[in-house]
PDB file of C-alpha atoms in Angstrom:
ATOM      1  CA  MET V  48      -3.046 -56.990 -19.412  1.00 52.00           C
ATOM      2  CA  LYS V  49       0.216 -56.690 -17.631  1.00 57.00           C
ATOM      3  CA  HIS V  50       1.616 -54.463 -20.136  1.00 60.00           C
ATOM      4  CA  LYS V  51      -1.043 -52.048 -19.442  1.00 67.00           C
ATOM      5  CA  LYS V  52      -0.414 -51.764 -16.054  1.00 65.00           C
ATOM      6  CA  LYS V  53       3.112 -51.080 -16.280  1.00 64.00           C
ATOM      7  CA  GLU V  54       2.225 -48.560 -18.637  1.00 70.00           C
ATOM      8  CA  ARG V  55       0.333 -46.764 -16.236  1.00 70.00           C
ATOM      9  CA  LEU V  56       2.898 -46.682 -13.437  1.00 66.00           C
ATOM     10  CA  PHE V  57       5.375 -45.738 -15.808  1.00 66.00           C
ATOM     11  CA  ILE V  58       2.946 -42.864 -16.656  1.00 71.00           C
ATOM     12  CA  LEU V  59       2.174 -42.052 -12.899  1.00 67.00           C
ATOM     13  CA  SER V  60       6.010 -42.206 -12.081  1.00 69.00           C
ATOM     14  CA  PHE V  61       7.064 -39.712 -14.896  1.00 65.00           C
ATOM     15  CA  VAL V  62       4.338 -37.161 -13.976  1.00 63.00           C
ATOM     16  CA  ALA V  63       5.409 -37.777 -10.301  1.00 63.00           C
ATOM     17  CA  VAL V  64       8.821 -36.785 -11.448  1.00 60.00           C
ATOM     18  CA  VAL V  65       7.976 -34.307 -13.395  1.00 59.00           C
ATOM     19  CA  LEU V  66       5.799 -32.474 -10.684  1.00 57.00           C
ATOM     20  CA  SER V  67       8.283 -32.763  -8.467  1.00 59.00           C
ATOM     21  CA  PHE V  68      10.917 -31.241 -10.316  1.00 56.00           C
ATOM     22  CA  GLY V  69       8.357 -28.322 -11.497  1.00 54.00           C
ATOM     23  CA  PHE V  70       7.693 -27.607  -7.749  1.00 53.00           C
ATOM     24  CA  SER V  71      11.471 -27.369  -6.756  1.00 52.00           C
ATOM     25  CA  SER V  72      12.308 -25.112  -9.229  1.00 49.00           C
ATOM     26  CA  CYS V  73       9.585 -22.712  -7.905  1.00 53.00           C
ATOM     27  CA  ASP V  74      10.309 -19.681  -5.914  1.00 54.00           C
ATOM     28  CA  TYR V  75       8.701 -19.689  -2.907  1.00 67.00           C
ATOM     29  CA  TYR V  76       7.065 -16.603  -1.093  1.00 71.00           C
ATOM     30  CA  ARG V  77       6.466 -15.531   2.147  1.00 76.00           C
ATOM     31  CA  PHE V  78       4.895 -12.419   4.113  1.00 82.00           C
ATOM     32  CA  ILE V  79       6.725 -10.357   6.309  1.00 84.00           C
ATOM     33  CA  SER V  80       4.305  -8.076   8.388  1.00 88.00           C
ATOM     34  CA  LEU V  81       5.365  -4.411   9.500  1.00 91.00           C
ATOM     35  CA  ASP V  82       3.614  -2.475  12.180  1.00 93.00           C
ATOM     36  CA  CYS V  83       4.218   0.987  12.297  1.00 94.00           C
ATOM     37  CA  ILE V  84       2.811   2.526  15.706  1.00 95.00           C
ATOM     38  CA  ASN V  85       2.329   5.954  16.205  1.00 95.00           C
ATOM     39  CA  GLN V  86       3.489   7.116  19.431  1.00 95.00           C
ATOM     40  CA  THR V  87       3.574  11.212  18.752  1.00 93.00           C
ATOM     41  CA  SER V  88       0.726  13.224  19.420  1.00 92.00           C
ATOM     42  CA  LEU V  89       0.150  14.317  15.470  1.00 92.00           C
ATOM     43  CA  PRO V  90      -0.848  12.239  12.690  1.00 94.00           C
ATOM     44  CA  VAL V  91       2.126  10.820  10.676  1.00 95.00           C
ATOM     45  CA  ASN V  92       1.568   9.872   6.819  1.00 95.00           C
ATOM     46  CA  VAL V  93       4.025   6.884   6.079  1.00 94.00           C
ATOM     47  CA  ARG V  94       4.942   6.810   2.680  1.00 91.00           C
ATOM     48  CA  TYR V  95       7.196   3.820   0.854  1.00 88.00           C
ATOM     49  CA  SER V  96       8.433   3.106  -2.464  1.00 83.00           C
ATOM     50  CA  ILE V  97       8.291  -0.565  -3.318  1.00 78.00           C
ATOM     51  CA  THR V  98       9.816  -2.023  -6.390  1.00 69.00           C
ATOM     52  CA  THR V  99       6.479  -3.576  -7.869  1.00 61.00           C
ATOM     53  CA  ALA V 100       8.360  -5.266 -11.409  1.00 57.00           C
ATOM     54  CA  HIS V 101      11.544  -5.726 -13.483  1.00 54.00           C
ATOM     55  CA  ILE V 102      10.992  -5.602 -17.155  1.00 58.00           C
ATOM     56  CA  HIS V 103      14.892  -7.548 -18.768  1.00 60.00           C
ATOM     57  CA  ALA V 104      14.042  -6.300 -22.304  1.00 61.00           C
ATOM     58  CA  ASN V 105      14.985  -2.583 -21.789  1.00 61.00           C
ATOM     59  CA  ASP V 106      16.366  -3.176 -17.964  1.00 61.00           C
ATOM     60  CA  SER V 107      13.603  -0.978 -16.451  1.00 60.00           C
ATOM     61  CA  ILE V 108      11.968  -1.047 -12.772  1.00 60.00           C
ATOM     62  CA  LEU V 109       8.792  -0.154 -12.074  1.00 63.00           C
ATOM     63  CA  ILE V 110       8.250   1.407  -8.928  1.00 66.00           C
ATOM     64  CA  ASP V 111       5.065   2.380  -6.704  1.00 72.00           C
ATOM     65  CA  THR V 112       5.234   4.952  -3.705  1.00 80.00           C
ATOM     66  CA  VAL V 113       2.448   3.849  -1.019  1.00 84.00           C
ATOM     67  CA  CYS V 114       1.252   6.597   1.456  1.00 89.00           C
ATOM     68  CA  GLU V 115      -0.851   6.115   4.345  1.00 92.00           C
ATOM     69  CA  LYS V 116      -2.048   8.075   7.136  1.00 95.00           C
ATOM     70  CA  VAL V 117      -1.652   6.651  10.775  1.00 95.00           C
ATOM     71  CA  ALA V 118      -3.446   8.887  13.484  1.00 95.00           C
ATOM     72  CA  SER V 119      -1.815   9.735  16.804  1.00 93.00           C
ATOM     73  CA  GLY V 120      -1.957   6.588  19.117  1.00 94.00           C
ATOM     74  CA  ALA V 121      -2.843   4.246  16.494  1.00 96.00           C
ATOM     75  CA  SER V 122      -1.056   1.443  14.036  1.00 94.00           C
ATOM     76  CA  LEU V 123      -0.342   0.503  10.662  1.00 93.00           C
ATOM     77  CA  LYS V 124       0.394  -3.019   9.546  1.00 93.00           C
ATOM     78  CA  LYS V 125       1.434  -3.350   6.175  1.00 90.00           C
ATOM     79  CA  LEU V 126       2.350  -7.012   4.751  1.00 87.00           C
ATOM     80  CA  PHE V 127       5.074  -7.625   1.989  1.00 82.00           C
ATOM     81  CA  VAL V 128       5.455 -10.256  -0.225  1.00 79.00           C
ATOM     82  CA  VAL V 129       9.298 -11.573  -0.400  1.00 78.00           C
ATOM     83  CA  PRO V 130      11.074 -14.413  -2.007  1.00 69.00           C
ATOM     84  CA  TRP V 131      13.134 -16.857   0.657  1.00 65.00           C
ATOM     85  CA  GLY V 132      15.438 -14.231   1.173  1.00 58.00           C
ATOM     86  CA  ALA V 133      13.002 -12.394   3.764  1.00 63.00           C
ATOM     87  CA  LYS V 134      13.781  -9.089   5.123  1.00 62.00           C
ATOM     88  CA  LYS V 135      17.166  -8.535   3.563  1.00 64.00           C
ATOM     89  CA  THR V 136      15.843  -9.308   0.150  1.00 65.00           C
ATOM     90  CA  LEU V 137      12.943  -7.053   0.494  1.00 70.00           C
ATOM     91  CA  CYS V 138      15.330  -4.073   2.049  1.00 67.00           C
ATOM     92  CA  LYS V 139      18.100  -4.686  -0.980  1.00 63.00           C
ATOM     93  CA  LYS V 140      15.500  -5.328  -3.855  1.00 68.00           C
ATOM     94  CA  ASP V 141      12.371  -3.910  -3.075  1.00 75.00           C
ATOM     95  CA  LEU V 142      11.759  -1.211  -0.731  1.00 82.00           C
ATOM     96  CA  VAL V 143      13.502   1.876  -2.281  1.00 82.00           C
ATOM     97  CA  TYR V 144      12.652   4.026   0.798  1.00 87.00           C
ATOM     98  CA  PHE V 145      10.704   4.464   3.779  1.00 88.00           C
ATOM     99  CA  GLU V 146       9.505   8.386   4.469  1.00 93.00           C
ATOM    100  CA  PHE V 147       7.120   9.332   8.131  1.00 95.00           C
ATOM    101  CA  GLU V 148       6.281  13.100   7.499  1.00 93.00           C
ATOM    102  CA  THR V 149       4.424  14.901  10.206  1.00 92.00           C
ATOM    103  CA  PRO V 150       2.957  18.311   9.305  1.00 89.00           C
ATOM    104  CA  ILE V 151       5.778  19.994  10.605  1.00 88.00           C
ATOM    105  CA  LYS V 152       9.016  17.399   9.794  1.00 92.00           C
ATOM    106  CA  ILE V 153      10.191  14.394   7.628  1.00 93.00           C
ATOM    107  CA  VAL V 154      12.242  11.953   8.130  1.00 93.00           C
ATOM    108  CA  ARG V 155      13.352   9.646   5.427  1.00 92.00           C
ATOM    109  CA  PHE V 156      15.136   5.851   5.292  1.00 92.00           C
ATOM    110  CA  GLU V 157      16.666   5.532   1.864  1.00 90.00           C
ATOM    111  CA  GLY V 158      18.706   3.109   0.833  1.00 86.00           C
ATOM    112  CA  PRO V 159      18.859  -0.695   1.871  1.00 86.00           C
ATOM    113  CA  GLU V 160      20.974  -0.449   4.974  1.00 88.00           C
ATOM    114  CA  GLU V 161      18.833   2.638   6.325  1.00 89.00           C
ATOM    115  CA  VAL V 162      15.639   0.305   5.314  1.00 86.00           C
ATOM    116  CA  MET V 163      16.710  -2.245   7.705  1.00 87.00           C
ATOM    117  CA  LYS V 164      16.576   0.051  10.625  1.00 89.00           C
ATOM    118  CA  VAL V 165      12.784   0.120  10.191  1.00 89.00           C
ATOM    119  CA  PHE V 166      12.679  -3.857  10.067  1.00 86.00           C
ATOM    120  CA  ASN V 167      14.973  -3.807  13.228  1.00 84.00           C
ATOM    121  CA  LEU V 168      12.803  -4.434  16.183  1.00 86.00           C
ATOM    122  CA  LYS V 169      11.132  -8.278  15.795  1.00 87.00           C
ATOM    123  CA  GLY V 170       7.113  -8.734  16.508  1.00 81.00           C
ATOM    124  CA  ASP V 171       5.457 -10.984  18.347  1.00 81.00           C
ATOM    125  CA  GLU V 172       5.079 -13.680  15.350  1.00 81.00           C
ATOM    126  CA  LYS V 173       7.839 -15.128  13.143  1.00 80.00           C
ATOM    127  CA  ASP V 174       8.576 -12.906  10.449  1.00 80.00           C
ATOM    128  CA  SER V 175       7.074  -9.604  11.840  1.00 86.00           C
ATOM    129  CA  TYR V 176       8.587  -6.046  12.774  1.00 91.00           C
ATOM    130  CA  LYS V 177       7.483  -3.524  14.589  1.00 94.00           C
ATOM    131  CA  PHE V 178       8.550   0.161  14.109  1.00 93.00           C
ATOM    132  CA  PHE V 179       7.468   2.582  16.967  1.00 94.00           C
ATOM    133  CA  ILE V 180       7.046   6.534  15.486  1.00 94.00           C
ATOM    134  CA  THR V 181       7.993   9.021  18.398  1.00 93.00           C
ATOM    135  CA  ASP V 182       8.725  12.331  18.872  1.00 90.00           C
ATOM    136  CA  SER V 183      12.524  11.267  18.665  1.00 91.00           C
ATOM    137  CA  LEU V 184      12.397   9.796  15.465  1.00 89.00           C
ATOM    138  CA  PHE V 185      11.919  13.209  13.942  1.00 86.00           C
ATOM    139  CA  VAL V 186      14.858  15.133  16.240  1.00 85.00           C
ATOM    140  CA  SER V 187      17.484  12.382  15.805  1.00 80.00           C
ATOM    141  CA  LYS V 188      16.208   9.496  13.731  1.00 72.00           C
ATOM    142  CA  GLU V 189      16.123   7.111  16.112  1.00 69.00           C
TER     143      GLU V 189
END
């Protein structure tokens, strides 16, 4: 009888160790939110291109382009899923560009350093950011 208890304890301990190693090797993901707030008098199309998959067999990258319209005075909230690297990982690896388009002008932030400008202003919560779409954005990209 004692032998069975020791065997069960060994199996439970083994399962616990295997599970802890399994969870420690996983990538943990979190959400980053971005509020695009339109303060212009025109509707703005917010367009961005995001990497959806890396295919290592033939070194291919799948990229998705998303476009959404933000009415004047409204805001658009976007959630991005990223591994622990937070916004730096998102801007360097996943987001190719951000583009803001009115019927008159287009402003494009392309490349990691430019895209980081979109995530420059901290929001109210952890891992949240705000980007104000203003008339001056279309004049001087600021």
